[in-house]
Amino acid sequence: MYNFHTHSLLSDGSLLPSELAVRYLAAGYKVIAITDHVDYSNIDLVIPAILKFTHNWPKDSLIKVLPGVELTHLPLGQFVSMVKYCRKKGIKIIIGHGETTAEPVFQGTNRAALEADIDILAHPGHISDDDVQLAKRRGIFLEITSRDGHNATNSFVAKKALKFGAKLILNHDSHEPEDIISIAQLKKVGLKAGLNAAQVANTYKEIAKFLKKL
Ligand SMILES: [Zn+2]
Ligand SMILES: [Zn+2]
């Protein structure tokens, strides 16, 4: 029971990381990643803050909190160096903010993010077949999201991922307390995107495998 896409007030979310963790715990989640938006302007503010938080979060807590980032609206040439920098600092979950149809995003962002060592391509919009195949080859998760606007292409993403065998992940992209939906509601987002129950279950199996390798 996980969600690897959350925002705290370290970027444009409204909650402190502690409250975020407590609210996800109350909603029944076992693992979350805090993945605040970063670019070169704030990377050295956000990374030390997230790491200090996760290093001090109790090891015996019923919810595990992973340090993450979401590389957002980067010029395409910055993805590789930014990802290397984040990994070197100890960031575990790296999201690329994909080509959602809900916001202007540089064309080519899906490809540039997939060519870097990211873990998840968030809301990739009308992702090309070549990029889905690249995600598959590189073992990068394509995101199905509960977030309004970004969710407009969930069915498209699910269909392409199933066609080419790329891994899918169900995420919230939460910013506010009301974005923290229940596990059952999150599974429904997967079903609404066109996955069947076994395919939803499979996304959880893939995450379990991924977590073991962290
Ligand atoms: Zn945001
Ligand atoms: Zn996000």
PDB file of C-alpha atoms and ligand atoms in Angstrom:
ATOM      1  CA  MET A   1       0.000   0.000   0.000  1.00  0.00           C
ATOM      2  CA  TYR A   2       2.019   2.868  -1.322  1.00  0.00           C
ATOM      3  CA  ASN A   3       1.979   6.240  -3.017  1.00  0.00           C
ATOM      4  CA  PHE A   4       5.164   7.556  -4.547  1.00  0.00           C
ATOM      5  CA  HIS A   5       3.997  10.972  -5.691  1.00  0.00           C
ATOM      6  CA  THR A   6       3.309  13.572  -2.980  1.00  0.00           C
ATOM      7  CA  HIS A   7       4.068  17.245  -2.499  1.00  0.00           C
ATOM      8  CA  SER A   8       4.748  19.001   0.805  1.00  0.00           C
ATOM      9  CA  LEU A   9       5.145  22.684   1.565  1.00  0.00           C
ATOM     10  CA  LEU A  10       8.779  22.301   0.505  1.00  0.00           C
ATOM     11  CA  SER A  11       7.288  22.971  -2.956  1.00  0.00           C
ATOM     12  CA  ASP A  12       3.607  23.587  -3.768  1.00  0.00           C
ATOM     13  CA  GLY A  13       1.891  21.257  -1.291  1.00  0.00           C
ATOM     14  CA  SER A  14       0.168  22.585   1.808  1.00  0.00           C
ATOM     15  CA  LEU A  15       1.383  20.127   4.472  1.00  0.00           C
ATOM     16  CA  LEU A  16       4.586  19.671   6.421  1.00  0.00           C
ATOM     17  CA  PRO A  17       6.244  16.331   5.603  1.00  0.00           C
ATOM     18  CA  SER A  18       5.324  15.077   9.100  1.00  0.00           C
ATOM     19  CA  GLU A  19       1.632  15.814   8.619  1.00  0.00           C
ATOM     20  CA  LEU A  20       1.762  14.286   5.157  1.00  0.00           C
ATOM     21  CA  ALA A  21       3.174  11.073   6.642  1.00  0.00           C
ATOM     22  CA  VAL A  22       0.639  11.013   9.479  1.00  0.00           C
ATOM     23  CA  ARG A  23      -2.296  11.539   7.122  1.00  0.00           C
ATOM     24  CA  TYR A  24      -1.126   8.779   4.760  1.00  0.00           C
ATOM     25  CA  LEU A  25      -0.627   6.463   7.737  1.00  0.00           C
ATOM     26  CA  ALA A  26      -4.191   7.204   8.861  1.00  0.00           C
ATOM     27  CA  ALA A  27      -5.409   6.381   5.339  1.00  0.00           C
ATOM     28  CA  GLY A  28      -3.779   2.934   5.609  1.00  0.00           C
ATOM     29  CA  TYR A  29      -0.607   3.465   3.561  1.00  0.00           C
ATOM     30  CA  LYS A  30       2.646   1.676   4.431  1.00  0.00           C
ATOM     31  CA  VAL A  31       5.138   3.472   2.156  1.00  0.00           C
ATOM     32  CA  ILE A  32       5.151   6.946   0.662  1.00  0.00           C
ATOM     33  CA  ALA A  33       7.707   9.068  -1.131  1.00  0.00           C
ATOM     34  CA  ILE A  34       7.834  12.816  -0.719  1.00  0.00           C
ATOM     35  CA  THR A  35       8.577  14.054  -4.212  1.00  0.00           C
ATOM     36  CA  ASP A  36       8.583  17.843  -4.197  1.00  0.00           C
ATOM     37  CA  HIS A  37       9.019  19.778  -7.410  1.00  0.00           C
ATOM     38  CA  VAL A  38      12.623  20.755  -8.094  1.00  0.00           C
ATOM     39  CA  ASP A  39      14.693  22.578 -10.670  1.00  0.00           C
ATOM     40  CA  TYR A  40      18.085  24.287 -10.312  1.00  0.00           C
ATOM     41  CA  SER A  41      16.542  27.103  -8.257  1.00  0.00           C
ATOM     42  CA  ASN A  42      15.530  25.001  -5.259  1.00  0.00           C
ATOM     43  CA  ILE A  43      17.319  21.679  -5.519  1.00  0.00           C
ATOM     44  CA  ASP A  44      19.797  22.543  -2.768  1.00  0.00           C
ATOM     45  CA  LEU A  45      16.989  23.708  -0.492  1.00  0.00           C
ATOM     46  CA  VAL A  46      14.670  20.759  -1.023  1.00  0.00           C
ATOM     47  CA  ILE A  47      17.092  17.811  -1.037  1.00  0.00           C
ATOM     48  CA  PRO A  48      18.784  18.507   2.324  1.00  0.00           C
ATOM     49  CA  ALA A  49      15.388  19.210   3.915  1.00  0.00           C
ATOM     50  CA  ILE A  50      13.803  15.980   2.614  1.00  0.00           C
ATOM     51  CA  LEU A  51      16.848  13.916   3.594  1.00  0.00           C
ATOM     52  CA  LYS A  52      16.996  15.417   7.068  1.00  0.00           C
ATOM     53  CA  PHE A  53      13.318  14.593   7.478  1.00  0.00           C
ATOM     54  CA  THR A  54      13.508  11.010   6.216  1.00  0.00           C
ATOM     55  CA  HIS A  55      16.719  10.234   8.144  1.00  0.00           C
ATOM     56  CA  ASN A  56      15.026  11.351  11.353  1.00  0.00           C
ATOM     57  CA  TRP A  57      11.662   9.684  10.708  1.00  0.00           C
ATOM     58  CA  PRO A  58      11.397   6.791  13.239  1.00  0.00           C
ATOM     59  CA  LYS A  59      12.669   3.522  11.802  1.00  0.00           C
ATOM     60  CA  ASP A  60       9.925   1.627  13.664  1.00  0.00           C
ATOM     61  CA  SER A  61       7.126   3.834  12.324  1.00  0.00           C
ATOM     62  CA  LEU A  62       4.241   1.993  10.663  1.00  0.00           C
ATOM     63  CA  ILE A  63       4.763   4.152   7.594  1.00  0.00           C
ATOM     64  CA  LYS A  64       8.044   4.308   5.712  1.00  0.00           C
ATOM     65  CA  VAL A  65       8.883   7.640   4.080  1.00  0.00           C
ATOM     66  CA  LEU A  66      11.256   7.686   1.117  1.00  0.00           C
ATOM     67  CA  PRO A  67      13.115  10.793  -0.032  1.00  0.00           C
ATOM     68  CA  GLY A  68      12.164  11.795  -3.563  1.00  0.00           C
ATOM     69  CA  VAL A  69      11.963  14.635  -6.059  1.00  0.00           C
ATOM     70  CA  GLU A  70       9.885  15.460  -9.098  1.00  0.00           C
ATOM     71  CA  LEU A  71      11.986  17.026 -11.856  1.00  0.00           C
ATOM     72  CA  THR A  72       9.528  19.569 -13.171  1.00  0.00           C
ATOM     73  CA  HIS A  73       9.523  21.707 -16.333  1.00  0.00           C
ATOM     74  CA  LEU A  74      13.256  21.243 -16.856  1.00  0.00           C
ATOM     75  CA  PRO A  75      14.904  22.250 -20.122  1.00  0.00           C
ATOM     76  CA  LEU A  76      15.490  18.886 -21.801  1.00  0.00           C
ATOM     77  CA  GLY A  77      19.272  19.006 -21.545  1.00  0.00           C
ATOM     78  CA  GLN A  78      19.144  19.189 -17.738  1.00  0.00           C
ATOM     79  CA  PHE A  79      17.545  15.825 -16.986  1.00  0.00           C
ATOM     80  CA  VAL A  80      20.643  13.629 -17.027  1.00  0.00           C
ATOM     81  CA  SER A  81      22.787  15.890 -14.854  1.00  0.00           C
ATOM     82  CA  MET A  82      19.953  16.606 -12.412  1.00  0.00           C
ATOM     83  CA  VAL A  83      19.182  12.911 -11.962  1.00  0.00           C
ATOM     84  CA  LYS A  84      22.870  12.126 -11.343  1.00  0.00           C
ATOM     85  CA  TYR A  85      23.012  14.909  -8.780  1.00  0.00           C
ATOM     86  CA  CYS A  86      19.898  13.674  -6.953  1.00  0.00           C
ATOM     87  CA  ARG A  87      21.167  10.072  -6.851  1.00  0.00           C
ATOM     88  CA  LYS A  88      24.563  11.188  -5.548  1.00  0.00           C
ATOM     89  CA  LYS A  89      22.841  13.069  -2.727  1.00  0.00           C
ATOM     90  CA  GLY A  90      20.814   9.983  -1.715  1.00  0.00           C
ATOM     91  CA  ILE A  91      17.398  10.598  -3.279  1.00  0.00           C
ATOM     92  CA  LYS A  92      15.590   7.260  -3.719  1.00  0.00           C
ATOM     93  CA  ILE A  93      12.550   8.079  -5.852  1.00  0.00           C
ATOM     94  CA  ILE A  94      13.012  10.285  -8.905  1.00  0.00           C
ATOM     95  CA  ILE A  95       9.938  11.307 -10.866  1.00  0.00           C
ATOM     96  CA  GLY A  96      10.036  13.006 -14.232  1.00  0.00           C
ATOM     97  CA  HIS A  97       7.103  15.425 -14.671  1.00  0.00           C
ATOM     98  CA  GLY A  98       5.840  14.152 -18.022  1.00  0.00           C
ATOM     99  CA  GLU A  99       3.993  15.702 -20.923  1.00  0.00           C
ATOM    100  CA  THR A 100       0.577  16.078 -19.290  1.00  0.00           C
ATOM    101  CA  THR A 101      -2.098  17.595 -21.497  1.00  0.00           C
ATOM    102  CA  ALA A 102      -3.164  19.768 -18.527  1.00  0.00           C
ATOM    103  CA  GLU A 103      -0.117  22.092 -18.524  1.00  0.00           C
ATOM    104  CA  PRO A 104       2.416  23.445 -20.988  1.00  0.00           C
ATOM    105  CA  VAL A 105       5.459  21.141 -20.847  1.00  0.00           C
ATOM    106  CA  PHE A 106       8.446  21.191 -23.229  1.00  0.00           C
ATOM    107  CA  GLN A 107       7.836  18.837 -26.130  1.00  0.00           C
ATOM    108  CA  GLY A 108      10.340  15.986 -25.818  1.00  0.00           C
ATOM    109  CA  THR A 109      10.186  15.941 -22.007  1.00  0.00           C
ATOM    110  CA  ASN A 110       8.961  12.323 -21.886  1.00  0.00           C
ATOM    111  CA  ARG A 111      11.930  11.196 -23.966  1.00  0.00           C
ATOM    112  CA  ALA A 112      14.513  13.321 -22.092  1.00  0.00           C
ATOM    113  CA  ALA A 113      13.247  12.059 -18.725  1.00  0.00           C
ATOM    114  CA  LEU A 114      13.178   8.422 -19.876  1.00  0.00           C
ATOM    115  CA  GLU A 115      16.754   8.717 -21.132  1.00  0.00           C
ATOM    116  CA  ALA A 116      17.825   9.774 -17.627  1.00  0.00           C
ATOM    117  CA  ASP A 117      17.886   7.376 -14.664  1.00  0.00           C
ATOM    118  CA  ILE A 118      14.396   8.195 -13.347  1.00  0.00           C
ATOM    119  CA  ASP A 119      12.069   5.751 -11.578  1.00  0.00           C
ATOM    120  CA  ILE A 120       8.653   7.066 -12.626  1.00  0.00           C
ATOM    121  CA  LEU A 121       7.413   9.099 -15.576  1.00  0.00           C
ATOM    122  CA  ALA A 122       4.420  10.976 -14.149  1.00  0.00           C
ATOM    123  CA  HIS A 123       1.315  11.770 -16.209  1.00  0.00           C
ATOM    124  CA  PRO A 124       2.993  11.232 -19.597  1.00  0.00           C
ATOM    125  CA  GLY A 125      -0.018  12.444 -21.621  1.00  0.00           C
ATOM    126  CA  HIS A 126      -0.212  11.108 -25.163  1.00  0.00           C
ATOM    127  CA  ILE A 127       3.100   9.282 -24.850  1.00  0.00           C
ATOM    128  CA  SER A 128       4.525   7.905 -28.108  1.00  0.00           C
ATOM    129  CA  ASP A 129       4.879   4.183 -28.770  1.00  0.00           C
ATOM    130  CA  ASP A 130       8.669   4.597 -28.927  1.00  0.00           C
ATOM    131  CA  ASP A 131       8.709   6.198 -25.501  1.00  0.00           C
ATOM    132  CA  VAL A 132       6.516   3.468 -23.992  1.00  0.00           C
ATOM    133  CA  GLN A 133       8.969   0.911 -25.362  1.00  0.00           C
ATOM    134  CA  LEU A 134      11.886   2.886 -23.947  1.00  0.00           C
ATOM    135  CA  ALA A 135      10.166   2.909 -20.524  1.00  0.00           C
ATOM    136  CA  LYS A 136       9.782  -0.846 -20.768  1.00  0.00           C
ATOM    137  CA  ARG A 137      13.439  -1.404 -21.702  1.00  0.00           C
ATOM    138  CA  ARG A 138      14.615   0.796 -18.848  1.00  0.00           C
ATOM    139  CA  GLY A 139      12.162  -0.563 -16.258  1.00  0.00           C
ATOM    140  CA  ILE A 140      10.659   2.891 -15.645  1.00  0.00           C
ATOM    141  CA  PHE A 141       7.106   3.057 -14.296  1.00  0.00           C
ATOM    142  CA  LEU A 142       4.479   4.975 -16.269  1.00  0.00           C
ATOM    143  CA  GLU A 143       1.996   6.713 -14.013  1.00  0.00           C
ATOM    144  CA  ILE A 144      -1.766   6.426 -13.766  1.00  0.00           C
ATOM    145  CA  THR A 145      -2.846   9.370 -11.629  1.00  0.00           C
ATOM    146  CA  SER A 146      -5.821  10.316  -9.510  1.00  0.00           C
ATOM    147  CA  ARG A 147      -5.081  14.014 -10.086  1.00  0.00           C
ATOM    148  CA  ASP A 148      -7.736  15.972 -11.982  1.00  0.00           C
ATOM    149  CA  GLY A 149      -6.483  17.271 -15.300  1.00  0.00           C
ATOM    150  CA  HIS A 150      -3.461  14.973 -15.427  1.00  0.00           C
ATOM    151  CA  ASN A 151      -5.871  12.007 -15.294  1.00  0.00           C
ATOM    152  CA  ALA A 152      -7.379  12.874 -18.707  1.00  0.00           C
ATOM    153  CA  THR A 153      -4.962  10.516 -20.487  1.00  0.00           C
ATOM    154  CA  ASN A 154      -4.976   7.641 -17.947  1.00  0.00           C
ATOM    155  CA  SER A 155      -6.777   5.282 -20.319  1.00  0.00           C
ATOM    156  CA  PHE A 156      -4.394   6.126 -23.147  1.00  0.00           C
ATOM    157  CA  VAL A 157      -1.343   5.497 -20.953  1.00  0.00           C
ATOM    158  CA  ALA A 158      -2.761   2.261 -19.537  1.00  0.00           C
ATOM    159  CA  LYS A 159      -3.617   0.892 -22.958  1.00  0.00           C
ATOM    160  CA  LYS A 160      -0.163   1.646 -24.381  1.00  0.00           C
ATOM    161  CA  ALA A 161       1.649   0.266 -21.345  1.00  0.00           C
ATOM    162  CA  LEU A 162      -0.343  -2.970 -21.532  1.00  0.00           C
ATOM    163  CA  LYS A 163       0.267  -3.223 -25.269  1.00  0.00           C
ATOM    164  CA  PHE A 164       4.045  -2.907 -24.939  1.00  0.00           C
ATOM    165  CA  GLY A 165       4.507  -4.454 -21.482  1.00  0.00           C
ATOM    166  CA  ALA A 166       5.732  -1.326 -19.684  1.00  0.00           C
ATOM    167  CA  LYS A 167       5.241  -1.161 -15.905  1.00  0.00           C
ATOM    168  CA  LEU A 168       2.442   0.976 -14.493  1.00  0.00           C
ATOM    169  CA  ILE A 169       2.129   2.681 -11.123  1.00  0.00           C
ATOM    170  CA  LEU A 170      -0.966   4.169  -9.479  1.00  0.00           C
ATOM    171  CA  ASN A 171      -0.224   7.472  -7.752  1.00  0.00           C
ATOM    172  CA  HIS A 172      -2.021  10.405  -6.132  1.00  0.00           C
ATOM    173  CA  ASP A 173       0.167  13.433  -6.926  1.00  0.00           C
ATOM    174  CA  SER A 174      -1.256  14.859  -3.685  1.00  0.00           C
ATOM    175  CA  HIS A 175      -0.872  18.523  -2.766  1.00  0.00           C
ATOM    176  CA  GLU A 176      -3.723  19.064  -0.268  1.00  0.00           C
ATOM    177  CA  PRO A 177      -5.228  16.860   2.488  1.00  0.00           C
ATOM    178  CA  GLU A 178      -8.275  16.105   0.317  1.00  0.00           C
ATOM    179  CA  ASP A 179      -6.009  14.639  -2.396  1.00  0.00           C
ATOM    180  CA  ILE A 180      -5.078  11.775  -0.026  1.00  0.00           C
ATOM    181  CA  ILE A 181      -7.608   9.208  -1.182  1.00  0.00           C
ATOM    182  CA  SER A 182      -8.112   5.721   0.233  1.00  0.00           C
ATOM    183  CA  ILE A 183      -6.361   2.655  -1.143  1.00  0.00           C
ATOM    184  CA  ALA A 184      -9.719   1.417  -2.494  1.00  0.00           C
ATOM    185  CA  GLN A 185     -10.286   4.724  -4.316  1.00  0.00           C
ATOM    186  CA  LEU A 186      -6.785   4.596  -5.786  1.00  0.00           C
ATOM    187  CA  LYS A 187      -7.427   1.079  -7.086  1.00  0.00           C
ATOM    188  CA  LYS A 188     -10.644   2.385  -8.664  1.00  0.00           C
ATOM    189  CA  VAL A 189      -8.583   4.949 -10.559  1.00  0.00           C
ATOM    190  CA  GLY A 190      -6.704   2.008 -12.084  1.00  0.00           C
ATOM    191  CA  LEU A 191      -9.931   0.230 -12.995  1.00  0.00           C
ATOM    192  CA  LYS A 192     -11.372   3.393 -14.503  1.00  0.00           C
ATOM    193  CA  ALA A 193      -8.221   3.681 -16.643  1.00  0.00           C
ATOM    194  CA  GLY A 194      -9.114   0.299 -18.146  1.00  0.00           C
ATOM    195  CA  LEU A 195      -7.032  -2.108 -16.055  1.00  0.00           C
ATOM    196  CA  ASN A 196      -8.703  -5.238 -14.721  1.00  0.00           C
ATOM    197  CA  ALA A 197      -8.356  -6.317 -11.086  1.00  0.00           C
ATOM    198  CA  ALA A 198      -5.446  -8.664 -11.876  1.00  0.00           C
ATOM    199  CA  GLN A 199      -3.615  -5.894 -13.713  1.00  0.00           C
ATOM    200  CA  VAL A 200      -4.120  -3.536 -10.768  1.00  0.00           C
ATOM    201  CA  ALA A 201      -2.801  -6.253  -8.442  1.00  0.00           C
ATOM    202  CA  ASN A 202       0.173  -6.667 -10.735  1.00  0.00           C
ATOM    203  CA  THR A 203       1.134  -2.985 -10.320  1.00  0.00           C
ATOM    204  CA  TYR A 204       1.395  -3.660  -6.577  1.00  0.00           C
ATOM    205  CA  LYS A 205       3.554  -6.745  -7.176  1.00  0.00           C
ATOM    206  CA  GLU A 206       5.931  -4.735  -9.357  1.00  0.00           C
ATOM    207  CA  ILE A 207       6.208  -2.065  -6.662  1.00  0.00           C
ATOM    208  CA  ALA A 208       7.002  -4.701  -4.042  1.00  0.00           C
ATOM    209  CA  LYS A 209       9.856  -5.956  -6.273  1.00  0.00           C
ATOM    210  CA  PHE A 210      11.082  -2.406  -6.818  1.00  0.00           C
ATOM    211  CA  LEU A 211      11.052  -1.663  -3.086  1.00  0.00           C
ATOM    212  CA  LYS A 212      13.170  -4.737  -2.338  1.00  0.00           C
ATOM    213  CA  LYS A 213      15.892  -3.380  -4.624  1.00  0.00           C
ATOM    214  CA  LEU A 214      16.037   0.048  -2.973  1.00  0.00           C
TER     215      LEU A 214
HETATM  216 ZN    ZN B   1       2.574  20.472  -7.831  1.00  0.00          ZN
HETATM  217 ZN    ZN B   2       3.589  16.073  -8.888  1.00  0.00          ZN
END
